[in-house]
Amino acid sequence: MDLQDTIEKYVMQLKNAKRTLKAVAKVCRQVMATLYDTYFPGAEALRPGPKSLCPDSDILTISWLLELIGKDSEWAGYKLVKAELSDLFPYLPERSHFNRKRRNLCHASEKLRQVLIQLLPDDEIFIVDSFPIPVCDFKRVPTSTSPLKCADGNGTLATYGKCATKTLDTFFGFRGSVITTAYGLPVDFAIAPADYR
């Protein structure tokens, strides 16, 4: 059975089930374990020291779930998992250790995201949206000593830009652009000066 069939089998479990956080987490955990074992076989065994009771795939699962439900705060996300999913993830490490492991797995997370994008059916519809990324409060720009006011390695400069859809109006900083599939899965992103059109 290939990877795509395995993932589809797990995802089908959600088709007729009530989509609670616990049900989604259980399926995501199975999918992530399959993906992690396929693309990073034996990675945990190569690490020095005792083997963790909480596998990397569980850390990645929780990380993706927290992004999915929009929990930006590390403390709030950890608290939610401890309160609602402690029976599904009984060996969750202490908060600072969990967040450190989560940050250390960012490259694995990105690799698995790219794999999932390739497994999805080809999509002819892509959505592009941009959003302002202010560097500092508008009235503090003249006195700001932010290094972002200077050119970075790519020569990108923070500039003044307008944003009619937000309460910012004129802001100083950058403009972020994200490309997603029709399913809402991010495909790529770019950061440009705020005045870029």
PDB file of N, CA, C and O in Angstrom, residues 37-106:
ATOM      1  N   ASP A  37       7.549   8.622   9.397  1.00  0.00           N
ATOM      2  CA  ASP A  37       8.274   7.352   9.264  1.00  0.00           C
ATOM      3  C   ASP A  37       8.730   7.119   7.826  1.00  0.00           C
ATOM      4  O   ASP A  37       9.758   6.485   7.595  1.00  0.00           O
ATOM      5  N   THR A  38       7.971   7.629   6.858  1.00  0.00           N
ATOM      6  CA  THR A  38       8.330   7.448   5.449  1.00  0.00           C
ATOM      7  C   THR A  38       9.499   8.336   5.048  1.00  0.00           C
ATOM      8  O   THR A  38      10.419   7.900   4.361  1.00  0.00           O
ATOM      9  N   TYR A  39       9.487   9.598   5.483  1.00  0.00           N
ATOM     10  CA  TYR A  39      10.495  10.560   5.023  1.00  0.00           C
ATOM     11  C   TYR A  39      11.664  10.766   5.987  1.00  0.00           C
ATOM     12  O   TYR A  39      12.690  11.310   5.598  1.00  0.00           O
ATOM     13  N   PHE A  40      11.504  10.351   7.234  1.00  0.00           N
ATOM     14  CA  PHE A  40      12.599  10.467   8.208  1.00  0.00           C
ATOM     15  C   PHE A  40      12.742   9.152   8.973  1.00  0.00           C
ATOM     16  O   PHE A  40      12.640   9.134  10.203  1.00  0.00           O
ATOM     17  N   PRO A  41      12.982   8.042   8.261  1.00  0.00           N
ATOM     18  CA  PRO A  41      13.062   6.748   8.960  1.00  0.00           C
ATOM     19  C   PRO A  41      14.270   6.692   9.896  1.00  0.00           C
ATOM     20  O   PRO A  41      15.383   7.041   9.518  1.00  0.00           O
ATOM     21  N   GLY A  42      14.009   6.292  11.120  1.00  0.00           N
ATOM     22  CA  GLY A  42      15.090   6.120  12.091  1.00  0.00           C
ATOM     23  C   GLY A  42      15.743   7.399  12.572  1.00  0.00           C
ATOM     24  O   GLY A  42      16.796   7.359  13.198  1.00  0.00           O
ATOM     25  N   ALA A  43      15.133   8.557  12.315  1.00  0.00           N
ATOM     26  CA  ALA A  43      15.752   9.834  12.704  1.00  0.00           C
ATOM     27  C   ALA A  43      15.905   9.951  14.219  1.00  0.00           C
ATOM     28  O   ALA A  43      16.914  10.455  14.710  1.00  0.00           O
ATOM     29  N   GLU A  44      14.913   9.486  14.953  1.00  0.00           N
ATOM     30  CA  GLU A  44      14.968   9.613  16.415  1.00  0.00           C
ATOM     31  C   GLU A  44      16.006   8.675  17.025  1.00  0.00           C
ATOM     32  O   GLU A  44      16.615   8.995  18.039  1.00  0.00           O
ATOM     33  N   ALA A  45      16.223   7.528  16.397  1.00  0.00           N
ATOM     34  CA  ALA A  45      17.201   6.562  16.917  1.00  0.00           C
ATOM     35  C   ALA A  45      18.631   7.080  16.781  1.00  0.00           C
ATOM     36  O   ALA A  45      19.518   6.652  17.512  1.00  0.00           O
ATOM     37  N   LEU A  46      18.871   7.999  15.861  1.00  0.00           N
ATOM     38  CA  LEU A  46      20.216   8.535  15.643  1.00  0.00           C
ATOM     39  C   LEU A  46      20.619   9.587  16.670  1.00  0.00           C
ATOM     40  O   LEU A  46      21.783   9.937  16.777  1.00  0.00           O
ATOM     41  N   ARG A  47      19.638  10.094  17.423  1.00  0.00           N
ATOM     42  CA  ARG A  47      19.952  11.132  18.401  1.00  0.00           C
ATOM     43  C   ARG A  47      20.612  10.542  19.634  1.00  0.00           C
ATOM     44  O   ARG A  47      20.234   9.473  20.097  1.00  0.00           O
ATOM     45  N   PRO A  48      21.581  11.271  20.201  1.00  0.00           N
ATOM     46  CA  PRO A  48      22.203  10.774  21.444  1.00  0.00           C
ATOM     47  C   PRO A  48      21.237  10.913  22.625  1.00  0.00           C
ATOM     48  O   PRO A  48      20.290  11.689  22.572  1.00  0.00           O
ATOM     49  N   GLY A  49      21.493  10.154  23.646  1.00  0.00           N
ATOM     50  CA  GLY A  49      20.688  10.250  24.856  1.00  0.00           C
ATOM     51  C   GLY A  49      19.509   9.295  24.826  1.00  0.00           C
ATOM     52  O   GLY A  49      19.286   8.578  23.851  1.00  0.00           O
ATOM     53  N   PRO A  50      18.734   9.298  25.913  1.00  0.00           N
ATOM     54  CA  PRO A  50      17.587   8.379  25.988  1.00  0.00           C
ATOM     55  C   PRO A  50      16.498   8.769  24.996  1.00  0.00           C
ATOM     56  O   PRO A  50      16.326   9.944  24.660  1.00  0.00           O
ATOM     57  N   LYS A  51      15.764   7.786  24.528  1.00  0.00           N
ATOM     58  CA  LYS A  51      14.695   8.020  23.566  1.00  0.00           C
ATOM     59  C   LYS A  51      13.520   8.693  24.280  1.00  0.00           C
ATOM     60  O   LYS A  51      13.115   8.283  25.359  1.00  0.00           O
ATOM     61  N   SER A  52      12.982   9.723  23.641  1.00  0.00           N
ATOM     62  CA  SER A  52      11.851  10.451  24.211  1.00  0.00           C
ATOM     63  C   SER A  52      10.582   9.603  24.132  1.00  0.00           C
ATOM     64  O   SER A  52      10.371   8.883  23.155  1.00  0.00           O
ATOM     65  N   LEU A  53       9.740   9.702  25.152  1.00  0.00           N
ATOM     66  CA  LEU A  53       8.460   8.988  25.133  1.00  0.00           C
ATOM     67  C   LEU A  53       7.471   9.653  24.185  1.00  0.00           C
ATOM     68  O   LEU A  53       6.514   9.030  23.748  1.00  0.00           O
ATOM     69  N   CYS A  54       7.698  10.930  23.879  1.00  0.00           N
ATOM     70  CA  CYS A  54       6.836  11.665  22.959  1.00  0.00           C
ATOM     71  C   CYS A  54       7.565  11.767  21.608  1.00  0.00           C
ATOM     72  O   CYS A  54       8.536  12.502  21.484  1.00  0.00           O
ATOM     73  N   PRO A  55       7.120  11.003  20.593  1.00  0.00           N
ATOM     74  CA  PRO A  55       7.837  11.006  19.322  1.00  0.00           C
ATOM     75  C   PRO A  55       7.738  12.345  18.587  1.00  0.00           C
ATOM     76  O   PRO A  55       6.847  13.150  18.838  1.00  0.00           O
ATOM     77  N   ASP A  56       8.677  12.551  17.669  1.00  0.00           N
ATOM     78  CA  ASP A  56       8.688  13.780  16.866  1.00  0.00           C
ATOM     79  C   ASP A  56       7.387  13.959  16.104  1.00  0.00           C
ATOM     80  O   ASP A  56       6.901  15.075  15.933  1.00  0.00           O
ATOM     81  N   SER A  57       6.812  12.844  15.624  1.00  0.00           N
ATOM     82  CA  SER A  57       5.568  12.951  14.857  1.00  0.00           C
ATOM     83  C   SER A  57       4.434  13.540  15.704  1.00  0.00           C
ATOM     84  O   SER A  57       3.594  14.264  15.193  1.00  0.00           O
ATOM     85  N   ASP A  58       4.422  13.253  17.018  1.00  0.00           N
ATOM     86  CA  ASP A  58       3.407  13.844  17.900  1.00  0.00           C
ATOM     87  C   ASP A  58       3.633  15.349  18.050  1.00  0.00           C
ATOM     88  O   ASP A  58       2.680  16.130  18.058  1.00  0.00           O
ATOM     89  N   ILE A  59       4.891  15.757  18.174  1.00  0.00           N
ATOM     90  CA  ILE A  59       5.207  17.190  18.292  1.00  0.00           C
ATOM     91  C   ILE A  59       4.754  17.915  17.027  1.00  0.00           C
ATOM     92  O   ILE A  59       4.134  18.993  17.087  1.00  0.00           O
ATOM     93  N   LEU A  60       5.038  17.324  15.856  1.00  0.00           N
ATOM     94  CA  LEU A  60       4.627  17.936  14.590  1.00  0.00           C
ATOM     95  C   LEU A  60       3.105  17.964  14.451  1.00  0.00           C
ATOM     96  O   LEU A  60       2.535  18.942  13.963  1.00  0.00           O
ATOM     97  N   THR A  61       2.447  16.906  14.884  1.00  0.00           N
ATOM     98  CA  THR A  61       0.983  16.859  14.831  1.00  0.00           C
ATOM     99  C   THR A  61       0.383  18.001  15.634  1.00  0.00           C
ATOM    100  O   THR A  61      -0.484  18.732  15.159  1.00  0.00           O
ATOM    101  N   ILE A  62       0.853  18.159  16.857  1.00  0.00           N
ATOM    102  CA  ILE A  62       0.339  19.225  17.727  1.00  0.00           C
ATOM    103  C   ILE A  62       0.650  20.583  17.120  1.00  0.00           C
ATOM    104  O   ILE A  62      -0.205  21.481  17.112  1.00  0.00           O
ATOM    105  N   SER A  63       1.831  20.749  16.585  1.00  0.00           N
ATOM    106  CA  SER A  63       2.223  22.011  15.970  1.00  0.00           C
ATOM    107  C   SER A  63       1.283  22.372  14.828  1.00  0.00           C
ATOM    108  O   SER A  63       0.803  23.511  14.730  1.00  0.00           O
ATOM    109  N   TRP A  64       0.999  21.415  13.957  1.00  0.00           N
ATOM    110  CA  TRP A  64       0.099  21.674  12.821  1.00  0.00           C
ATOM    111  C   TRP A  64      -1.321  21.930  13.294  1.00  0.00           C
ATOM    112  O   TRP A  64      -2.011  22.780  12.753  1.00  0.00           O
ATOM    113  N   LEU A  65      -1.764  21.194  14.315  1.00  0.00           N
ATOM    114  CA  LEU A  65      -3.116  21.425  14.847  1.00  0.00           C
ATOM    115  C   LEU A  65      -3.251  22.835  15.408  1.00  0.00           C
ATOM    116  O   LEU A  65      -4.265  23.505  15.188  1.00  0.00           O
ATOM    117  N   LEU A  66      -2.235  23.290  16.137  1.00  0.00           N
ATOM    118  CA  LEU A  66      -2.285  24.625  16.725  1.00  0.00           C
ATOM    119  C   LEU A  66      -2.295  25.695  15.623  1.00  0.00           C
ATOM    120  O   LEU A  66      -2.977  26.711  15.756  1.00  0.00           O
ATOM    121  N   GLU A  67      -1.555  25.462  14.543  1.00  0.00           N
ATOM    122  CA  GLU A  67      -1.598  26.402  13.416  1.00  0.00           C
ATOM    123  C   GLU A  67      -2.968  26.379  12.754  1.00  0.00           C
ATOM    124  O   GLU A  67      -3.503  27.420  12.373  1.00  0.00           O
ATOM    125  N   LEU A  68      -3.540  25.191  12.634  1.00  0.00           N
ATOM    126  CA  LEU A  68      -4.841  25.040  11.996  1.00  0.00           C
ATOM    127  C   LEU A  68      -5.942  25.780  12.753  1.00  0.00           C
ATOM    128  O   LEU A  68      -6.794  26.426  12.144  1.00  0.00           O
ATOM    129  N   ILE A  69      -5.908  25.705  14.069  1.00  0.00           N
ATOM    130  CA  ILE A  69      -6.957  26.369  14.849  1.00  0.00           C
ATOM    131  C   ILE A  69      -6.589  27.795  15.240  1.00  0.00           C
ATOM    132  O   ILE A  69      -7.364  28.484  15.890  1.00  0.00           O
ATOM    133  N   GLY A  70      -5.406  28.256  14.829  1.00  0.00           N
ATOM    134  CA  GLY A  70      -5.030  29.657  15.020  1.00  0.00           C
ATOM    135  C   GLY A  70      -4.533  30.020  16.405  1.00  0.00           C
ATOM    136  O   GLY A  70      -4.682  31.161  16.835  1.00  0.00           O
ATOM    137  N   LYS A  71      -3.933  29.085  17.104  1.00  0.00           N
ATOM    138  CA  LYS A  71      -3.352  29.384  18.419  1.00  0.00           C
ATOM    139  C   LYS A  71      -1.924  29.867  18.228  1.00  0.00           C
ATOM    140  O   LYS A  71      -0.996  29.081  18.077  1.00  0.00           O
ATOM    141  N   ASP A  72      -1.724  31.192  18.200  1.00  0.00           N
ATOM    142  CA  ASP A  72      -0.404  31.770  17.970  1.00  0.00           C
ATOM    143  C   ASP A  72       0.486  31.707  19.208  1.00  0.00           C
ATOM    144  O   ASP A  72       1.686  31.540  19.108  1.00  0.00           O
ATOM    145  N   SER A  73      -0.113  31.862  20.364  1.00  0.00           N
ATOM    146  CA  SER A  73       0.654  31.892  21.600  1.00  0.00           C
ATOM    147  C   SER A  73       1.112  30.485  21.975  1.00  0.00           C
ATOM    148  O   SER A  73       0.306  29.556  22.026  1.00  0.00           O
ATOM    149  N   GLU A  74       2.417  30.325  22.226  1.00  0.00           N
ATOM    150  CA  GLU A  74       2.933  29.014  22.619  1.00  0.00           C
ATOM    151  C   GLU A  74       2.310  28.551  23.930  1.00  0.00           C
ATOM    152  O   GLU A  74       1.999  27.379  24.102  1.00  0.00           O
ATOM    153  N   TRP A  75       2.110  29.486  24.851  1.00  0.00           N
ATOM    154  CA  TRP A  75       1.540  29.135  26.151  1.00  0.00           C
ATOM    155  C   TRP A  75       0.085  28.713  26.005  1.00  0.00           C
ATOM    156  O   TRP A  75      -0.336  27.685  26.529  1.00  0.00           O
ATOM    157  N   ALA A  76      -0.706  29.483  25.242  1.00  0.00           N
ATOM    158  CA  ALA A  76      -2.129  29.169  25.077  1.00  0.00           C
ATOM    159  C   ALA A  76      -2.311  27.840  24.337  1.00  0.00           C
ATOM    160  O   ALA A  76      -3.190  27.039  24.687  1.00  0.00           O
ATOM    161  N   GLY A  77      -1.484  27.600  23.321  1.00  0.00           N
ATOM    162  CA  GLY A  77      -1.579  26.352  22.571  1.00  0.00           C
ATOM    163  C   GLY A  77      -1.244  25.146  23.431  1.00  0.00           C
ATOM    164  O   GLY A  77      -1.950  24.128  23.408  1.00  0.00           O
ATOM    165  N   TYR A  78      -0.189  25.254  24.224  1.00  0.00           N
ATOM    166  CA  TYR A  78       0.219  24.158  25.099  1.00  0.00           C
ATOM    167  C   TYR A  78      -0.866  23.878  26.148  1.00  0.00           C
ATOM    168  O   TYR A  78      -1.198  22.730  26.421  1.00  0.00           O
ATOM    169  N   LYS A  79      -1.425  24.938  26.674  1.00  0.00           N
ATOM    170  CA  LYS A  79      -2.475  24.802  27.687  1.00  0.00           C
ATOM    171  C   LYS A  79      -3.702  24.089  27.106  1.00  0.00           C
ATOM    172  O   LYS A  79      -4.293  23.227  27.747  1.00  0.00           O
ATOM    173  N   LEU A  80      -4.067  24.435  25.864  1.00  0.00           N
ATOM    174  CA  LEU A  80      -5.201  23.800  25.195  1.00  0.00           C
ATOM    175  C   LEU A  80      -4.945  22.310  24.990  1.00  0.00           C
ATOM    176  O   LEU A  80      -5.820  21.483  25.264  1.00  0.00           O
ATOM    177  N   VAL A  81      -3.760  21.965  24.525  1.00  0.00           N
ATOM    178  CA  VAL A  81      -3.429  20.545  24.289  1.00  0.00           C
ATOM    179  C   VAL A  81      -3.459  19.772  25.601  1.00  0.00           C
ATOM    180  O   VAL A  81      -3.996  18.660  25.661  1.00  0.00           O
ATOM    181  N   LYS A  82      -2.898  20.343  26.651  1.00  0.00           N
ATOM    182  CA  LYS A  82      -2.896  19.672  27.965  1.00  0.00           C
ATOM    183  C   LYS A  82      -4.318  19.463  28.471  1.00  0.00           C
ATOM    184  O   LYS A  82      -4.631  18.424  29.051  1.00  0.00           O
ATOM    185  N   ALA A  83      -5.185  20.442  28.240  1.00  0.00           N
ATOM    186  CA  ALA A  83      -6.552  20.357  28.753  1.00  0.00           C
ATOM    187  C   ALA A  83      -7.430  19.407  27.935  1.00  0.00           C
ATOM    188  O   ALA A  83      -8.214  18.647  28.491  1.00  0.00           O
ATOM    189  N   GLU A  84      -7.307  19.444  26.613  1.00  0.00           N
ATOM    190  CA  GLU A  84      -8.252  18.728  25.755  1.00  0.00           C
ATOM    191  C   GLU A  84      -7.716  17.438  25.150  1.00  0.00           C
ATOM    192  O   GLU A  84      -8.488  16.579  24.758  1.00  0.00           O
ATOM    193  N   LEU A  85      -6.391  17.313  25.028  1.00  0.00           N
ATOM    194  CA  LEU A  85      -5.839  16.162  24.312  1.00  0.00           C
ATOM    195  C   LEU A  85      -4.825  15.368  25.130  1.00  0.00           C
ATOM    196  O   LEU A  85      -4.006  14.645  24.577  1.00  0.00           O
ATOM    197  N   SER A  86      -4.883  15.497  26.454  1.00  0.00           N
ATOM    198  CA  SER A  86      -3.880  14.828  27.291  1.00  0.00           C
ATOM    199  C   SER A  86      -3.966  13.305  27.209  1.00  0.00           C
ATOM    200  O   SER A  86      -2.955  12.626  27.347  1.00  0.00           O
ATOM    201  N   ASP A  87      -5.161  12.751  26.952  1.00  0.00           N
ATOM    202  CA  ASP A  87      -5.257  11.293  26.833  1.00  0.00           C
ATOM    203  C   ASP A  87      -4.711  10.801  25.488  1.00  0.00           C
ATOM    204  O   ASP A  87      -4.232   9.677  25.381  1.00  0.00           O
ATOM    205  N   LEU A  88      -4.731  11.644  24.454  1.00  0.00           N
ATOM    206  CA  LEU A  88      -4.186  11.278  23.146  1.00  0.00           C
ATOM    207  C   LEU A  88      -2.664  11.446  23.099  1.00  0.00           C
ATOM    208  O   LEU A  88      -1.962  10.696  22.425  1.00  0.00           O
ATOM    209  N   PHE A  89      -2.161  12.444  23.845  1.00  0.00           N
ATOM    210  CA  PHE A  89      -0.721  12.707  23.920  1.00  0.00           C
ATOM    211  C   PHE A  89      -0.284  12.662  25.390  1.00  0.00           C
ATOM    212  O   PHE A  89       0.020  13.690  25.987  1.00  0.00           O
ATOM    213  N   PRO A  90      -0.239  11.459  25.992  1.00  0.00           N
ATOM    214  CA  PRO A  90       0.033  11.375  27.439  1.00  0.00           C
ATOM    215  C   PRO A  90       1.469  11.724  27.829  1.00  0.00           C
ATOM    216  O   PRO A  90       1.722  12.074  28.979  1.00  0.00           O
ATOM    217  N   TYR A  91       2.412  11.633  26.892  1.00  0.00           N
ATOM    218  CA  TYR A  91       3.814  11.865  27.227  1.00  0.00           C
ATOM    219  C   TYR A  91       4.316  13.208  26.715  1.00  0.00           C
ATOM    220  O   TYR A  91       5.491  13.356  26.409  1.00  0.00           O
ATOM    221  N   LEU A  92       3.431  14.166  26.633  1.00  0.00           N
ATOM    222  CA  LEU A  92       3.808  15.495  26.164  1.00  0.00           C
ATOM    223  C   LEU A  92       4.851  16.086  27.113  1.00  0.00           C
ATOM    224  O   LEU A  92       4.654  16.108  28.331  1.00  0.00           O
ATOM    225  N   PRO A  93       5.987  16.544  26.569  1.00  0.00           N
ATOM    226  CA  PRO A  93       7.019  17.095  27.458  1.00  0.00           C
ATOM    227  C   PRO A  93       6.582  18.413  28.098  1.00  0.00           C
ATOM    228  O   PRO A  93       5.592  19.019  27.684  1.00  0.00           O
ATOM    229  N   GLU A  94       7.332  18.840  29.058  1.00  0.00           N
ATOM    230  CA  GLU A  94       7.098  20.125  29.731  1.00  0.00           C
ATOM    231  C   GLU A  94       7.109  21.250  28.682  1.00  0.00           C
ATOM    232  O   GLU A  94       7.718  21.116  27.637  1.00  0.00           O
ATOM    233  N   ARG A  95       6.399  22.331  28.948  1.00  0.00           N
ATOM    234  CA  ARG A  95       6.118  23.371  27.949  1.00  0.00           C
ATOM    235  C   ARG A  95       7.356  23.906  27.238  1.00  0.00           C
ATOM    236  O   ARG A  95       7.405  23.971  26.017  1.00  0.00           O
ATOM    237  N   SER A  96       8.394  24.306  27.960  1.00  0.00           N
ATOM    238  CA  SER A  96       9.555  24.890  27.294  1.00  0.00           C
ATOM    239  C   SER A  96      10.296  23.847  26.452  1.00  0.00           C
ATOM    240  O   SER A  96      10.779  24.141  25.362  1.00  0.00           O
ATOM    241  N   HIS A  97      10.344  22.607  26.946  1.00  0.00           N
ATOM    242  CA  HIS A  97      10.976  21.526  26.181  1.00  0.00           C
ATOM    243  C   HIS A  97      10.160  21.237  24.914  1.00  0.00           C
ATOM    244  O   HIS A  97      10.718  21.026  23.829  1.00  0.00           O
ATOM    245  N   PHE A  98       8.835  21.223  25.037  1.00  0.00           N
ATOM    246  CA  PHE A  98       7.952  21.005  23.882  1.00  0.00           C
ATOM    247  C   PHE A  98       8.174  22.082  22.820  1.00  0.00           C
ATOM    248  O   PHE A  98       8.339  21.781  21.631  1.00  0.00           O
ATOM    249  N   ASN A  99       8.177  23.352  23.236  1.00  0.00           N
ATOM    250  CA  ASN A  99       8.340  24.446  22.275  1.00  0.00           C
ATOM    251  C   ASN A  99       9.730  24.442  21.641  1.00  0.00           C
ATOM    252  O   ASN A  99       9.880  24.782  20.465  1.00  0.00           O
ATOM    253  N   ARG A 100      10.746  24.031  22.396  1.00  0.00           N
ATOM    254  CA  ARG A 100      12.094  23.930  21.834  1.00  0.00           C
ATOM    255  C   ARG A 100      12.142  22.825  20.774  1.00  0.00           C
ATOM    256  O   ARG A 100      12.673  23.015  19.683  1.00  0.00           O
ATOM    257  N   LYS A 101      11.534  21.662  21.077  1.00  0.00           N
ATOM    258  CA  LYS A 101      11.479  20.565  20.101  1.00  0.00           C
ATOM    259  C   LYS A 101      10.684  20.988  18.868  1.00  0.00           C
ATOM    260  O   LYS A 101      11.047  20.668  17.739  1.00  0.00           O
ATOM    261  N   ARG A 102       9.614  21.706  19.096  1.00  0.00           N
ATOM    262  CA  ARG A 102       8.761  22.167  17.991  1.00  0.00           C
ATOM    263  C   ARG A 102       9.545  23.072  17.045  1.00  0.00           C
ATOM    264  O   ARG A 102       9.467  22.938  15.827  1.00  0.00           O
ATOM    265  N   ARG A 103      10.322  23.986  17.602  1.00  0.00           N
ATOM    266  CA  ARG A 103      11.135  24.883  16.766  1.00  0.00           C
ATOM    267  C   ARG A 103      12.246  24.110  16.052  1.00  0.00           C
ATOM    268  O   ARG A 103      12.574  24.403  14.912  1.00  0.00           O
ATOM    269  N   ASN A 104      12.846  23.120  16.726  1.00  0.00           N
ATOM    270  CA  ASN A 104      13.909  22.325  16.109  1.00  0.00           C
ATOM    271  C   ASN A 104      13.408  21.470  14.944  1.00  0.00           C
ATOM    272  O   ASN A 104      14.193  21.065  14.099  1.00  0.00           O
ATOM    273  N   LEU A 105      12.116  21.171  14.919  1.00  0.00           N
ATOM    274  CA  LEU A 105      11.545  20.340  13.863  1.00  0.00           C
ATOM    275  C   LEU A 105      10.972  21.155  12.701  1.00  0.00           C
ATOM    276  O   LEU A 105      10.270  20.609  11.855  1.00  0.00           O
ATOM    277  N   CYS A 106      11.281  22.453  12.647  1.00  0.00           N
ATOM    278  CA  CYS A 106      10.676  23.303  11.605  1.00  0.00           C
ATOM    279  C   CYS A 106      11.073  22.853  10.200  1.00  0.00           C
ATOM    280  O   CYS A 106      10.267  22.917   9.273  1.00  0.00           O
TER     281      CYS A 106
END
